[in-house]
PDB file of C-alpha atoms in Angstrom:
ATOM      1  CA  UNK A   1     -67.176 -36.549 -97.990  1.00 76.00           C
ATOM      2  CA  UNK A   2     -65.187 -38.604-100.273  1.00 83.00           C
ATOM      3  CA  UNK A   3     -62.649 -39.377 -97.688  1.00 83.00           C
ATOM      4  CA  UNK A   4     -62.491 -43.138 -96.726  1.00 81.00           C
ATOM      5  CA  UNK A   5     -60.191 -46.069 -98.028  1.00 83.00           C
ATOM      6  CA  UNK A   6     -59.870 -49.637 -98.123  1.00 83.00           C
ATOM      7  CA  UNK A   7     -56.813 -51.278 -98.616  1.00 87.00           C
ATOM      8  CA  UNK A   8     -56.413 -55.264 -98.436  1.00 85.00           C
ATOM      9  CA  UNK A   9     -53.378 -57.377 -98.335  1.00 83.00           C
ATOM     10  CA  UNK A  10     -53.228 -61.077 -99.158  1.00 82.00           C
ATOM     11  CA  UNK A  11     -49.988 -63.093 -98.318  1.00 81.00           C
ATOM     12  CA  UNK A  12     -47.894 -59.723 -98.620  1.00 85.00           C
ATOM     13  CA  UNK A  13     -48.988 -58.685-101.700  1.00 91.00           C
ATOM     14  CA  UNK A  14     -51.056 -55.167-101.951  1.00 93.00           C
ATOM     15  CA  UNK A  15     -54.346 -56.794-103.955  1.00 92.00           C
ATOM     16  CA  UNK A  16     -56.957 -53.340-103.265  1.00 90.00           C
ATOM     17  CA  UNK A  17     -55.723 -49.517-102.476  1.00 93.00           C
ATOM     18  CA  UNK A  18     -58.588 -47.828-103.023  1.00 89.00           C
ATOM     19  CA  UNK A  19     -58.413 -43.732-101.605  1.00 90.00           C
ATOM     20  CA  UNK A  20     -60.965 -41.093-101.414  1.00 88.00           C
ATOM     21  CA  UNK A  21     -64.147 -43.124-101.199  1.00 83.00           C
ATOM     22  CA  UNK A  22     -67.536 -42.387-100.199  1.00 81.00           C
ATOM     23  CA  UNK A  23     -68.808 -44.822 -98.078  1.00 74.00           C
ATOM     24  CA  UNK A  24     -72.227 -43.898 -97.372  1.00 73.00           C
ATOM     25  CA  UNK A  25     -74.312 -40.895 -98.124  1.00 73.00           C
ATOM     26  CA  UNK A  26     -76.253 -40.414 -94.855  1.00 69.00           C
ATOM     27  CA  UNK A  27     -75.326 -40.332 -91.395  1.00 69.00           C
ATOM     28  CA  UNK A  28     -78.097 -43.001 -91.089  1.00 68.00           C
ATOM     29  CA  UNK A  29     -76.268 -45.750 -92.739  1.00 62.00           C
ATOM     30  CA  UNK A  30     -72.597 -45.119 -91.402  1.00 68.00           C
ATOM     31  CA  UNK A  31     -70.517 -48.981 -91.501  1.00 70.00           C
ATOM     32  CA  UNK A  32     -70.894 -50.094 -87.637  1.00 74.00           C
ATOM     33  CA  UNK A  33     -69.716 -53.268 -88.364  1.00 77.00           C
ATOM     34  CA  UNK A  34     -66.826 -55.590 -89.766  1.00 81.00           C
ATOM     35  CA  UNK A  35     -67.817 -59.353 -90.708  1.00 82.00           C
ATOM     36  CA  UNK A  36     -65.189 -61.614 -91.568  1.00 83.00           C
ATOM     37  CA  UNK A  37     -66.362 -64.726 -92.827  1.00 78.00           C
ATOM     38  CA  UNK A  38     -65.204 -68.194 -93.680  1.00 75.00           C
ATOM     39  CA  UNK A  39     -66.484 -70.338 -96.640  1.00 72.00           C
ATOM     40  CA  UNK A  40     -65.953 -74.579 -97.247  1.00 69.00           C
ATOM     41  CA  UNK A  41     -65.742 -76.282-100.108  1.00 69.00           C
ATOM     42  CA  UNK A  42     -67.254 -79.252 -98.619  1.00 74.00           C
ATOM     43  CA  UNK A  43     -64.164 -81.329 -99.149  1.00 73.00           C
ATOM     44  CA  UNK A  44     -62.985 -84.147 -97.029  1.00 77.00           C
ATOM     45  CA  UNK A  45     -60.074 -82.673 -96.254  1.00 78.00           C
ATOM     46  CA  UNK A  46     -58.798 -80.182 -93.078  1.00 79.00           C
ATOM     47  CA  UNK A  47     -58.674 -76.829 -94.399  1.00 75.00           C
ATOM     48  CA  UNK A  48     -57.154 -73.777 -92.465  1.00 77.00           C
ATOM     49  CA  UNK A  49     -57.867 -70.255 -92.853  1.00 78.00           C
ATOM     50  CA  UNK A  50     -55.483 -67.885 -90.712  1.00 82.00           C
ATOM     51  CA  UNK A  51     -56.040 -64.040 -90.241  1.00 82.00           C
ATOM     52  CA  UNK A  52     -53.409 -61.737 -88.569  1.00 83.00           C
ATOM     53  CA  UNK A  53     -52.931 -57.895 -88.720  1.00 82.00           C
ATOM     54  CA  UNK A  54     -56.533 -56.623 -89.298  1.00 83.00           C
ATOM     55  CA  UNK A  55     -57.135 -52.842 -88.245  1.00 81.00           C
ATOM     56  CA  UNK A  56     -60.346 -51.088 -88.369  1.00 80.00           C
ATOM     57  CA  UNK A  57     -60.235 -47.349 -86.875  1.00 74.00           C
ATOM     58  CA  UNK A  58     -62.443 -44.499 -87.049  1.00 68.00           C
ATOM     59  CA  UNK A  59     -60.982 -40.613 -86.627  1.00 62.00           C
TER      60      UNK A  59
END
């Protein structure tokens, strides 16, 4: 079924809405996971990266 979404916010501001989406195709490859990772530029400076409100669910 067409029936997912994915919707991402950065700093307040709506950036992806997308509705009706098929995920996957077979019961065999269903997302189990969420991954959120961080990337460096290398710099010699601190850098912060701060994540709040995240929300996975399944019906």
């Amino acid at each position: 079924q067409s029936n997912g979404s994915q919707t991402l916010w950065v700093n307040g501001v709506k950036k992806i809405d997308m509705q009706n989406m098929r995920w996957r195709t077979t019961t065999d490859l269903r997302a189990n996971m969420l991954r959120l990772d961080n990337w460096t530029s290398y710099v010699t400076k601190t850098e912060h990266l701060w994540m709040d409100d995240i929300t996975v669910w399944r019906p």
